[in-house]
Coordinates of C-alpha atoms in Angstrom, one line a residue:
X599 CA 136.2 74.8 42.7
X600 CA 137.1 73.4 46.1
X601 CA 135.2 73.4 49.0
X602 CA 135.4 75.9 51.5
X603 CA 137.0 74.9 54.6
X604 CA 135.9 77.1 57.8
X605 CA 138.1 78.7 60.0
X606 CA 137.6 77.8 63.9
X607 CA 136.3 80.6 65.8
X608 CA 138.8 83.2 67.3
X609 CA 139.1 82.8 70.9
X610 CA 137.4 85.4 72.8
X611 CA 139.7 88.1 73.7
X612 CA 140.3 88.4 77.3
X613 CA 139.8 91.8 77.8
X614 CA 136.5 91.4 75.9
X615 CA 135.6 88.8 78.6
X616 CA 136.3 91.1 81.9
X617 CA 134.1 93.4 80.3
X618 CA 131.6 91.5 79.6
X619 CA 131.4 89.7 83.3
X620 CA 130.1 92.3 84.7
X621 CA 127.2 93.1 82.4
X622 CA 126.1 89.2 83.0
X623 CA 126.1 89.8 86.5
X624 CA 124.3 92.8 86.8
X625 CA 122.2 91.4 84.7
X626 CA 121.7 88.4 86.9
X627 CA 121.5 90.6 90.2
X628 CA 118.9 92.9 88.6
X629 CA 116.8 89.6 87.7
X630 CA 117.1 88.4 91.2
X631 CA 116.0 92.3 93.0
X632 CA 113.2 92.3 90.6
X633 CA 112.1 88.6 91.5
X634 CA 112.4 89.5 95.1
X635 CA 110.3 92.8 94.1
X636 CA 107.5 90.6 92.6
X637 CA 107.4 87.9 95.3
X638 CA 107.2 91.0 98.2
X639 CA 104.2 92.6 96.1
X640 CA 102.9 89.2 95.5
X641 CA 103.0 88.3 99.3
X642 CA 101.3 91.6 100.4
X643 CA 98.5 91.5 97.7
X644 CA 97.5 88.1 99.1
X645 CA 98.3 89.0 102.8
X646 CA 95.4 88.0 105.4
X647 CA 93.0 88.3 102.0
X648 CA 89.7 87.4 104.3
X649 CA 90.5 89.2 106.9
X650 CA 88.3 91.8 106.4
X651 CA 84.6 91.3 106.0
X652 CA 83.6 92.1 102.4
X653 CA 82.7 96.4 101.9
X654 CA 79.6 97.4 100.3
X655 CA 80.6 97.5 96.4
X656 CA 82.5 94.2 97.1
X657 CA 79.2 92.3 98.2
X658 CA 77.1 93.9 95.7
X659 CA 79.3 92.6 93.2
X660 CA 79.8 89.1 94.7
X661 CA 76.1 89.1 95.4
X662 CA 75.3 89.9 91.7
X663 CA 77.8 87.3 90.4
X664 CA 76.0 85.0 91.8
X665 CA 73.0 85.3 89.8
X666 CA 72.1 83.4 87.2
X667 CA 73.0 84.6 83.7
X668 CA 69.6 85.2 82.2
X669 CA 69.0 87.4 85.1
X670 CA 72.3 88.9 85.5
X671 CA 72.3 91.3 82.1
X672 CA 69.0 93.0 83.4
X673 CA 69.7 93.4 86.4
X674 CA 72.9 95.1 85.8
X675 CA 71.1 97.4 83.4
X676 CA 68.6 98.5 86.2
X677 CA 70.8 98.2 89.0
X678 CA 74.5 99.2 88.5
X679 CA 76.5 101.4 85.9
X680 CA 79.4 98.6 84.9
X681 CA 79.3 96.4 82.2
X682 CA 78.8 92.4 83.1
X683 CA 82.9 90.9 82.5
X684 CA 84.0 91.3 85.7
X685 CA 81.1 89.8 87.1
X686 CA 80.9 86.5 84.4
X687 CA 84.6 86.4 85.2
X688 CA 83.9 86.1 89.6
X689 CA 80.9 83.7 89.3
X690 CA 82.8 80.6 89.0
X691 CA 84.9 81.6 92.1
X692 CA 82.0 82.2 93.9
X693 CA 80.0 79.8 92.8
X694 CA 82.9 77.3 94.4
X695 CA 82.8 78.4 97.5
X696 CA 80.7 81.4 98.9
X697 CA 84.1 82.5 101.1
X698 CA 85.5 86.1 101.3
X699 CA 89.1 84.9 100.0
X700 CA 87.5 83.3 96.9
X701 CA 85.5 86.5 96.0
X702 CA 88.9 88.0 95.9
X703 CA 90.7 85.6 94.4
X704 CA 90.1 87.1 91.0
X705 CA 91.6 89.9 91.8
X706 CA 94.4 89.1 93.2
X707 CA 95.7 87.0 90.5
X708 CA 94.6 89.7 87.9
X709 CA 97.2 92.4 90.3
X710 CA 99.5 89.7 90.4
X711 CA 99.8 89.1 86.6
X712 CA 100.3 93.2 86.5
X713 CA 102.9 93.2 88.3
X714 CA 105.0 90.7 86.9
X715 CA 104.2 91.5 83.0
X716 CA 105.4 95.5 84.5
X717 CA 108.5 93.8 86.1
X718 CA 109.4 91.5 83.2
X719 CA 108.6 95.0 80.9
X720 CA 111.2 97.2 83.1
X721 CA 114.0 94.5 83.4
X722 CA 116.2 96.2 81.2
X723 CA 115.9 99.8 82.1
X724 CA 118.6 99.4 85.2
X725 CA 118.0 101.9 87.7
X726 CA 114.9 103.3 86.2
X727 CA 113.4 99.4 86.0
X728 CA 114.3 98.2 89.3
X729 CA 112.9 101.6 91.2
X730 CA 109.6 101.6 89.2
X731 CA 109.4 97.8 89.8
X732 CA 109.9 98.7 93.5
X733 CA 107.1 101.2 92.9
X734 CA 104.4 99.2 91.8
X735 CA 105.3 96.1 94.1
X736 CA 104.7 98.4 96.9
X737 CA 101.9 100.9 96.0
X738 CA 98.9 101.0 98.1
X739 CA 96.6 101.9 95.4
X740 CA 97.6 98.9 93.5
X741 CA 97.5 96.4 96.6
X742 CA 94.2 98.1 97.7
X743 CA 92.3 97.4 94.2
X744 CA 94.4 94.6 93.3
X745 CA 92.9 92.9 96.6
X746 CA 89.3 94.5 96.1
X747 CA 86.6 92.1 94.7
X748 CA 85.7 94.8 92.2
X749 CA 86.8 95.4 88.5
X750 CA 89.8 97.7 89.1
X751 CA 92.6 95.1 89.0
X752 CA 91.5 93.4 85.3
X753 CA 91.9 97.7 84.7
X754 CA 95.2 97.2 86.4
X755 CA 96.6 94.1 84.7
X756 CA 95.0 96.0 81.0
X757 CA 96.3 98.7 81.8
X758 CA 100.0 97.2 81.4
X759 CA 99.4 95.4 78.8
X760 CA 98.5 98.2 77.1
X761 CA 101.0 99.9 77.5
X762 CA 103.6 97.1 76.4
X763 CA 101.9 96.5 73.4
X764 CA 101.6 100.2 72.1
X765 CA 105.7 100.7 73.3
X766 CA 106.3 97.3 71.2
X767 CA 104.0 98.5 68.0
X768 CA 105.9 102.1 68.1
X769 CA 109.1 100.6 67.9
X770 CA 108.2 97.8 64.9
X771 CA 104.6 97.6 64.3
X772 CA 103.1 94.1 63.5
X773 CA 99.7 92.4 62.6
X774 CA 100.0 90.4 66.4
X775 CA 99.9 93.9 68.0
X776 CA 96.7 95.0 66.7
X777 CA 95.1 91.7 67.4
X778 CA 96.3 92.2 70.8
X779 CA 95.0 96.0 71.1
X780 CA 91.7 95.1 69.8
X781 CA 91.7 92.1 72.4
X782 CA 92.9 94.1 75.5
X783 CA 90.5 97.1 74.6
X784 CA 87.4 95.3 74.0
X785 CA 88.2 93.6 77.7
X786 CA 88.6 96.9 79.1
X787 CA 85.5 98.5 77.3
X788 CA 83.2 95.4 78.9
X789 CA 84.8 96.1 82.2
X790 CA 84.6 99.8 83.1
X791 CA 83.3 102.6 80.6
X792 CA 86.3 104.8 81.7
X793 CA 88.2 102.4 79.0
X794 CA 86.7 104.7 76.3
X795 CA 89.6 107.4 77.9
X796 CA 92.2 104.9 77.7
X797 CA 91.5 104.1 73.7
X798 CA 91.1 107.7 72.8
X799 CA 94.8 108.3 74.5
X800 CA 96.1 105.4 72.8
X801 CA 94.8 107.1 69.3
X802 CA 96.9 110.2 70.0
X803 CA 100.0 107.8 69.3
X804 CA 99.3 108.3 65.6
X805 CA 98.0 111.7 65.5
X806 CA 97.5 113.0 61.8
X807 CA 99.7 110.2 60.5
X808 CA 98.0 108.7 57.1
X809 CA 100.3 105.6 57.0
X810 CA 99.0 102.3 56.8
X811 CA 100.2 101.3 60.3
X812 CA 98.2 104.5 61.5
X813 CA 95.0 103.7 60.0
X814 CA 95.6 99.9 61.0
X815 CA 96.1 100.9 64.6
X816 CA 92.9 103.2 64.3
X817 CA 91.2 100.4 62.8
X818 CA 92.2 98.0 66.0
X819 CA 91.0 100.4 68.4
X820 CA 87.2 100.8 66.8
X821 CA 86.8 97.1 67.6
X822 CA 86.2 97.8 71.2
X823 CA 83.7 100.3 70.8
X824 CA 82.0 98.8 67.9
X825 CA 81.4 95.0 70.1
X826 CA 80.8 97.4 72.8
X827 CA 77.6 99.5 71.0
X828 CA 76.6 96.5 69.7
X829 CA 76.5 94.0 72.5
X830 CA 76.1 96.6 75.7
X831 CA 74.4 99.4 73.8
X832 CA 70.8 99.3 75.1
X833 CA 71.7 98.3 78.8
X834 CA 74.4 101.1 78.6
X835 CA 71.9 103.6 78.0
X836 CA 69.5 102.1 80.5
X837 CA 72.3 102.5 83.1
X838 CA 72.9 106.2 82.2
X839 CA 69.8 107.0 84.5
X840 CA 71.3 105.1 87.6
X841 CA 72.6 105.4 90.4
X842 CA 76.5 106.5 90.1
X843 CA 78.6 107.5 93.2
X844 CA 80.0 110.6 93.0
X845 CA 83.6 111.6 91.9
X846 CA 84.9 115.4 92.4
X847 CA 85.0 118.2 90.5
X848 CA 88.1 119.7 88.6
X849 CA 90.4 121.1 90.1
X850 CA 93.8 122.2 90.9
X851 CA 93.1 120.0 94.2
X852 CA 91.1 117.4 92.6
X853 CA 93.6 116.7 90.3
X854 CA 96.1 116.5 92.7
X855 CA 94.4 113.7 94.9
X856 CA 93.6 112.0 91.6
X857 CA 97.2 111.9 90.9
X858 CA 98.8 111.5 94.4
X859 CA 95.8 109.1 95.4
X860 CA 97.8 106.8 93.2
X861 CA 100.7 106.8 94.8
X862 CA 99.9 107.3 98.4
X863 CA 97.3 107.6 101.0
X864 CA 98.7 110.5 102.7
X865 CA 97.0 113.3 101.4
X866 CA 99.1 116.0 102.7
X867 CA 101.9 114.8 100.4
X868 CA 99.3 114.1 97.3
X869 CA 100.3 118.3 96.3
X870 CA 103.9 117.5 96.2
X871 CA 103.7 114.2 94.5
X872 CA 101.4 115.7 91.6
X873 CA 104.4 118.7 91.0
X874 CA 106.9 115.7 91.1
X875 CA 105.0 113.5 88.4
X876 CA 104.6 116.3 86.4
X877 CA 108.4 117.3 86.2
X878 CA 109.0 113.1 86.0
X879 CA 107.2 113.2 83.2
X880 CA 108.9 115.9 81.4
X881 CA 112.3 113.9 82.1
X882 CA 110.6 110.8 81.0
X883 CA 109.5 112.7 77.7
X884 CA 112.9 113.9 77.1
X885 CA 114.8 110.5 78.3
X886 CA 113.1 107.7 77.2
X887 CA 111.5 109.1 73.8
X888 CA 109.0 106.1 73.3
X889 CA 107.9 105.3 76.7
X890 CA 107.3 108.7 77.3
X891 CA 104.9 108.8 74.3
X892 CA 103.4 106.0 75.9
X893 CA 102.7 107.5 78.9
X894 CA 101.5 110.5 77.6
X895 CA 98.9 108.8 75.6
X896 CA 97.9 106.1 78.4
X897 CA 98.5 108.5 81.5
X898 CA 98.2 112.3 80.6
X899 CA 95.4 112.0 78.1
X900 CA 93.2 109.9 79.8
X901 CA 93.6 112.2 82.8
X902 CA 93.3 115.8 80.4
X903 CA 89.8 113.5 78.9
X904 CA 88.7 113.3 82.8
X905 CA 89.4 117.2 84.0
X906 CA 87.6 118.0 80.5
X907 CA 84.5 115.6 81.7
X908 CA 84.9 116.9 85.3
X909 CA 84.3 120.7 84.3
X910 CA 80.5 119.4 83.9
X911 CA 80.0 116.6 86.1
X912 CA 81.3 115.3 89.0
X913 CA 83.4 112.8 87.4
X914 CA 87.1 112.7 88.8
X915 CA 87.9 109.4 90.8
X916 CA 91.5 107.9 91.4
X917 CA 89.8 104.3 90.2
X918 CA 88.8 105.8 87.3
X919 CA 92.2 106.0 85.8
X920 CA 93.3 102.5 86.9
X921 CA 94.0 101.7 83.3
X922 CA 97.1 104.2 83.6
X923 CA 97.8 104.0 87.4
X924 CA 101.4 102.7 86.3
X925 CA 102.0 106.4 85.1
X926 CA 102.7 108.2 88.2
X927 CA 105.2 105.7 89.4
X928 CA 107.1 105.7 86.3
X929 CA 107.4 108.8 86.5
X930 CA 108.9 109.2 90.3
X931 CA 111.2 106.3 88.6
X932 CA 112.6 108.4 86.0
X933 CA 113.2 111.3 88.5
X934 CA 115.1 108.7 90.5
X935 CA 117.1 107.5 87.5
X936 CA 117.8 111.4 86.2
X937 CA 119.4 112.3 89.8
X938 CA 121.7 109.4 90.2
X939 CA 123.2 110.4 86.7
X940 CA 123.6 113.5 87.9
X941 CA 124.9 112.2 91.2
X942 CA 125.1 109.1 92.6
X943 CA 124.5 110.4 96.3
X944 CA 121.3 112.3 95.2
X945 CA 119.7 109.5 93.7
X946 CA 120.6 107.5 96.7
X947 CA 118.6 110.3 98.4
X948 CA 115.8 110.6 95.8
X949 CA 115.4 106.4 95.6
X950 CA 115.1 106.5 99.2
X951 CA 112.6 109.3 99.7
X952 CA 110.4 108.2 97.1
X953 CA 110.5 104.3 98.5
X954 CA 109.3 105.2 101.7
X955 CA 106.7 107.5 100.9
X956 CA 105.4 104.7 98.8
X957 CA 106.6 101.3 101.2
X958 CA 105.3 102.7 104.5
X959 CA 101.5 103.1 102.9
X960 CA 101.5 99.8 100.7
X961 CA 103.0 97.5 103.9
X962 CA 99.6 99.2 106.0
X963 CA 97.1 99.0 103.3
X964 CA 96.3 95.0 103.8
X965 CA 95.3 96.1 107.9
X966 CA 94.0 98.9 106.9
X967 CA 90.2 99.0 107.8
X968 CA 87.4 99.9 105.6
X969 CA 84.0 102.7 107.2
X970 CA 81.8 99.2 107.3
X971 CA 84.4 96.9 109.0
X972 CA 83.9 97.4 112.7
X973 CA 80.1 97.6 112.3
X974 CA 79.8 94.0 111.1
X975 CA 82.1 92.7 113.4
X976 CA 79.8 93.9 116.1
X977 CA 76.6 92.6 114.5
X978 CA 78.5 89.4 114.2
X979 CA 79.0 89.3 117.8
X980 CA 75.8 90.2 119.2
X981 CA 73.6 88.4 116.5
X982 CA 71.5 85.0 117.5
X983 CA 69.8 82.8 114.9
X984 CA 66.2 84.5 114.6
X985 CA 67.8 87.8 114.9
X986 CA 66.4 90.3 112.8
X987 CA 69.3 92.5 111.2
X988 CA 67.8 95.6 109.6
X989 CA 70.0 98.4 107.4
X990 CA 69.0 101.4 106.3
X991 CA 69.2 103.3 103.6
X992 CA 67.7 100.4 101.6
X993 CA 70.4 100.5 98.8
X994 CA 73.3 98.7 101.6
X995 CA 71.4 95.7 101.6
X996 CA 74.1 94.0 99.6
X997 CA 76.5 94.5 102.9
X998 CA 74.2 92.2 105.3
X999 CA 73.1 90.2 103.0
X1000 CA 77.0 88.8 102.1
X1001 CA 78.0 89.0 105.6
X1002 CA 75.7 88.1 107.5
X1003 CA 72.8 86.5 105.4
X1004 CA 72.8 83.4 103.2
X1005 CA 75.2 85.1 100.2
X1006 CA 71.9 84.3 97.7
X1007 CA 70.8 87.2 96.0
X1008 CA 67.5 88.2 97.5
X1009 CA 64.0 89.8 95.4
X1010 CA 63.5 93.2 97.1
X1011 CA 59.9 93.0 97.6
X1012 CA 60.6 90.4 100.2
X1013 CA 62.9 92.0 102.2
X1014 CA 61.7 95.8 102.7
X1015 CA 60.9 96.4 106.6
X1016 CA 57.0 97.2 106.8
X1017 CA 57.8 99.4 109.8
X1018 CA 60.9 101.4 109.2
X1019 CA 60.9 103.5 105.8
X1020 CA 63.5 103.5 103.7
X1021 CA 64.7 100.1 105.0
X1022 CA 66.1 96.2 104.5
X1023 CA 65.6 93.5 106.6
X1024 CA 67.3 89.7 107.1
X1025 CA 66.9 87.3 109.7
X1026 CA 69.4 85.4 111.0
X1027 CA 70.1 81.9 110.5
X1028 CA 66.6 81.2 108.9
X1029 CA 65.4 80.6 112.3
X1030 CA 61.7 81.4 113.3
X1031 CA 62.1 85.6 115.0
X1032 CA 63.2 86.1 118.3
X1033 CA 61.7 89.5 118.4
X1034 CA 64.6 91.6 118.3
X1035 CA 65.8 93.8 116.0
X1036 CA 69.3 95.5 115.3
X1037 CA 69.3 98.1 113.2
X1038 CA 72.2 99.2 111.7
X1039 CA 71.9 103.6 110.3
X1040 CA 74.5 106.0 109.5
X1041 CA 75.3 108.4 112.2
X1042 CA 73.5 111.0 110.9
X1043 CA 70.4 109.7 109.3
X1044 CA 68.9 108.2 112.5
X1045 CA 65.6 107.1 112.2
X1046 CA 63.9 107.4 115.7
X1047 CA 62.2 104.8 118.1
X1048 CA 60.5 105.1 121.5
X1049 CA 63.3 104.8 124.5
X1050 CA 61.5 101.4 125.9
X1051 CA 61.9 99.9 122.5
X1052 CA 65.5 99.8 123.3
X1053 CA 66.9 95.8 124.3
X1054 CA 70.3 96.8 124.4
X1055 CA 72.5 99.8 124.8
X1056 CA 73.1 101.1 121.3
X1057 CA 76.8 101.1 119.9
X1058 CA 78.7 103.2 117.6
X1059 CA 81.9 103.7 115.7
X1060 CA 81.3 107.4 114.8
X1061 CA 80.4 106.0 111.4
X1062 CA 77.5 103.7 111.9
X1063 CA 75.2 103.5 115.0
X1064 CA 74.1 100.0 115.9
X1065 CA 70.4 99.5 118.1
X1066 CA 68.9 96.7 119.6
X1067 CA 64.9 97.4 119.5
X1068 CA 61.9 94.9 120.1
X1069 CA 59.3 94.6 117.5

């Protein structure tokens, strides 16, 4: 039998060609609009990152990473209601350098890493891709917690990995994507409790399925909790009697500012954005079959899970959904997508509408100013070495401490003031007392001194009132 000699490859057809040239260039121009997206969301994430003095829950938590790890596990139990990650993972940054940008840094490149996993994710979605890129590059609730030194943008960057790995393990499940669920969950579960609604959305993926790739995926999400009880158990209990601040209610207007919170700062449009993800999402459910499975299971579930918790305790927060704060946005992005198919002009209109609700609040959110901000600034100013500086209630301690003290983690019994209740005291530069005292109090819990005490005319921002008194 002779050997088989192989034919040369037919020439490409020219008409094949011409249509095919415009494919590789949209393809190429879609690449470039979403590196450009990235690179702008990039750029305002890390935009004038110490510019702003460290808020409360930021110096608590840079405070507390920089306590020793024998120490940090208890103290957590006693003194906070999160779980220790996010903490282990911002004590090396802060142990470097005791700066405001380097207490941040960990967030930033955990909102970073979000948004270019979601961009690479939505590259070949077209319209649909390039808008919800657009979306997240500009949203102020992911530049705001994706520049906070708290644990929200580890939920953020989870949160899309998530959801890539459950849209990937719908469409052809495999061993690597359970390894990678039981990885992702276990770091959300150690990083905010709220995780526990994020898993239990990702089970309804399977529902009543009996397969082996249901009871597999089941099986991957246990992990999490199981590590969790185990390793966290008896501190998570212990932190059950703290200290929590307080979400809302449910209701038709909570879960309206939960949802449009997430999209925009301007309340008076969070009503109409909630109607409009909710319609998105039907499109997106009807459209885009998997992903909208997806987000039903990371967005809508978690959220249902919340308003069910809320009916008893004041639990809805916007932060507590970080984990599927990518859900509203794809769903604006669908409704953008659905109208240009229907026509082109409308979705011209939609895209634009629904950019600059989003653009003009993410572009202010790096200069936007936080209820402690002025308030330090003025202590700053006005404070000499030997200065006392004295806060009260005695829980914002952490907020002078970082800002103005020596960023060390002070023992409580050493710092209460002996003369006003309720109260915390630093001084200054570690210099022997100069006599005066500046007491910083919310507006409306003054606590009252004599009129000749006074060594300075006392300031205010209509948040915090600032007094000069002599001890």
């Amino acid at each position: 039998m002779g050997s088989a000699t192989l034919a040369p490859p037919r020439p490409q057809s020219p008409i094949v060609r011409l249509r095919e040239a415009p494919r590789a260039a949209g393809t190429r121009i879609t690449g470039w609009v979403l590196a450009g997206l990235v690179g702008a969301g990039i750029a305002l994430r890390c935009w004038d990152l110490g510019g702003r003095p460290l808020n409360l829950d930021e110096s608590f938590e840079a405070l507390t990473a920089r306590r020793p790890i024998g120490e940090l596990f208890g103290y957590l139990a006693h003194h906070d209601t999160a779980p220790p990650l996010t903490y282990l993972l911002r004590a090396p940054f802060v142990a470097i350098s005791q700066s405001d940008v380097m207490a941040r840094l960990p967030s930033v490149l955990c909102s970073c890493a979000a948004l270019a996993l979601f961009a690479w994710w939505m590259r070949r979605r077209g319209i649909f891709g390039v808008v919800g890129v657009a979306l997240f590059a500009f949203d102020a609730f992911q530049i705001h917690y994706g520049r906070e030194a708290r644990m929200y943008a580890l939920l953020e960057l989870v949160g899309v990995v998530g959801a890539m790995v459950a849209e990937a393990w719908l469409r052809s499940p495999r061993r690597a994507h359970l390894v990678l669920v039981a990885a992702f969950g276990t770091v959300a579960v150690f990083t905010h409790v709220a995780a526990f609604l994020f898993l239990a959305g990702l089970l309804t993926l399977v529902g009543t399925r009996r397969d082996r790739d249901a009871w597999w995926w089941r099986a991957a999400l246990a992990v999490p909790g199981l590590l969790f009880a185990a390793l966290w158990g008896p501190q998570f209990l212990q932190q059950l009697h703290n200290d929590h601040q307080p979400g809302a209610r449910t209701s038709w207007h909570a879960l309206a500012d939960v949802v449009g919170s997430q999209v925009t700062t301007d309340t008076a449009l969070h009503g109409l954005l909630f109607v409009a993800v909710a319609v998105g999402g039907v499109v997106l459910v009807r459209k885009h079959r998997v992903l909208g499975r997806v987000w039903l299971a990371c967005f809508v579930a978690p959220l249902v899970a919340a308003a069910v918790l809320g009916l008893a305790t004041d639990f809805l927060l916007p932060r507590v959904l970080t984990l599927g704060a990518w859900g509203p946005l794809v769903a604006l992005a669908v409704l953008v997508e659905e109208a240009a198919a229907r026509w082109r002009a409308l979705g011209v209109a939609a895209a634009a509408v629904v950019l600059v609700v989003v653009v003009c609040a993410g572009v202010r959110e790096p200069s936007r100013t936080g209820p402690a901000d002025a308030a330090v600034a003025q202590l700053r100013v006005v404070t000499r070495p030997g200065d006392v500086v004295t806060v009260r209630p005695f829980w914002l301690e952490p907020l002078i401490d970082w800002n103005l003290g020596t960023r060390e983690p002070q023992p409580p019994a050493q710092t209460r003031n002996s003369v006003i209740p309720d109260a915390h005291e630093l001084v200054v530069g570690g210099r022997a007392p100069t006599g005066r005292v500046w007491l910083l109090e919310p507006v409306d819990d003054r606590w009252f001194a004599r009129d000749s005490d006074a060594c300075a005319p006392p300031w205010s921002d209509g948040v915090s009132r600032l007094r000069c008194l002599i001890r």
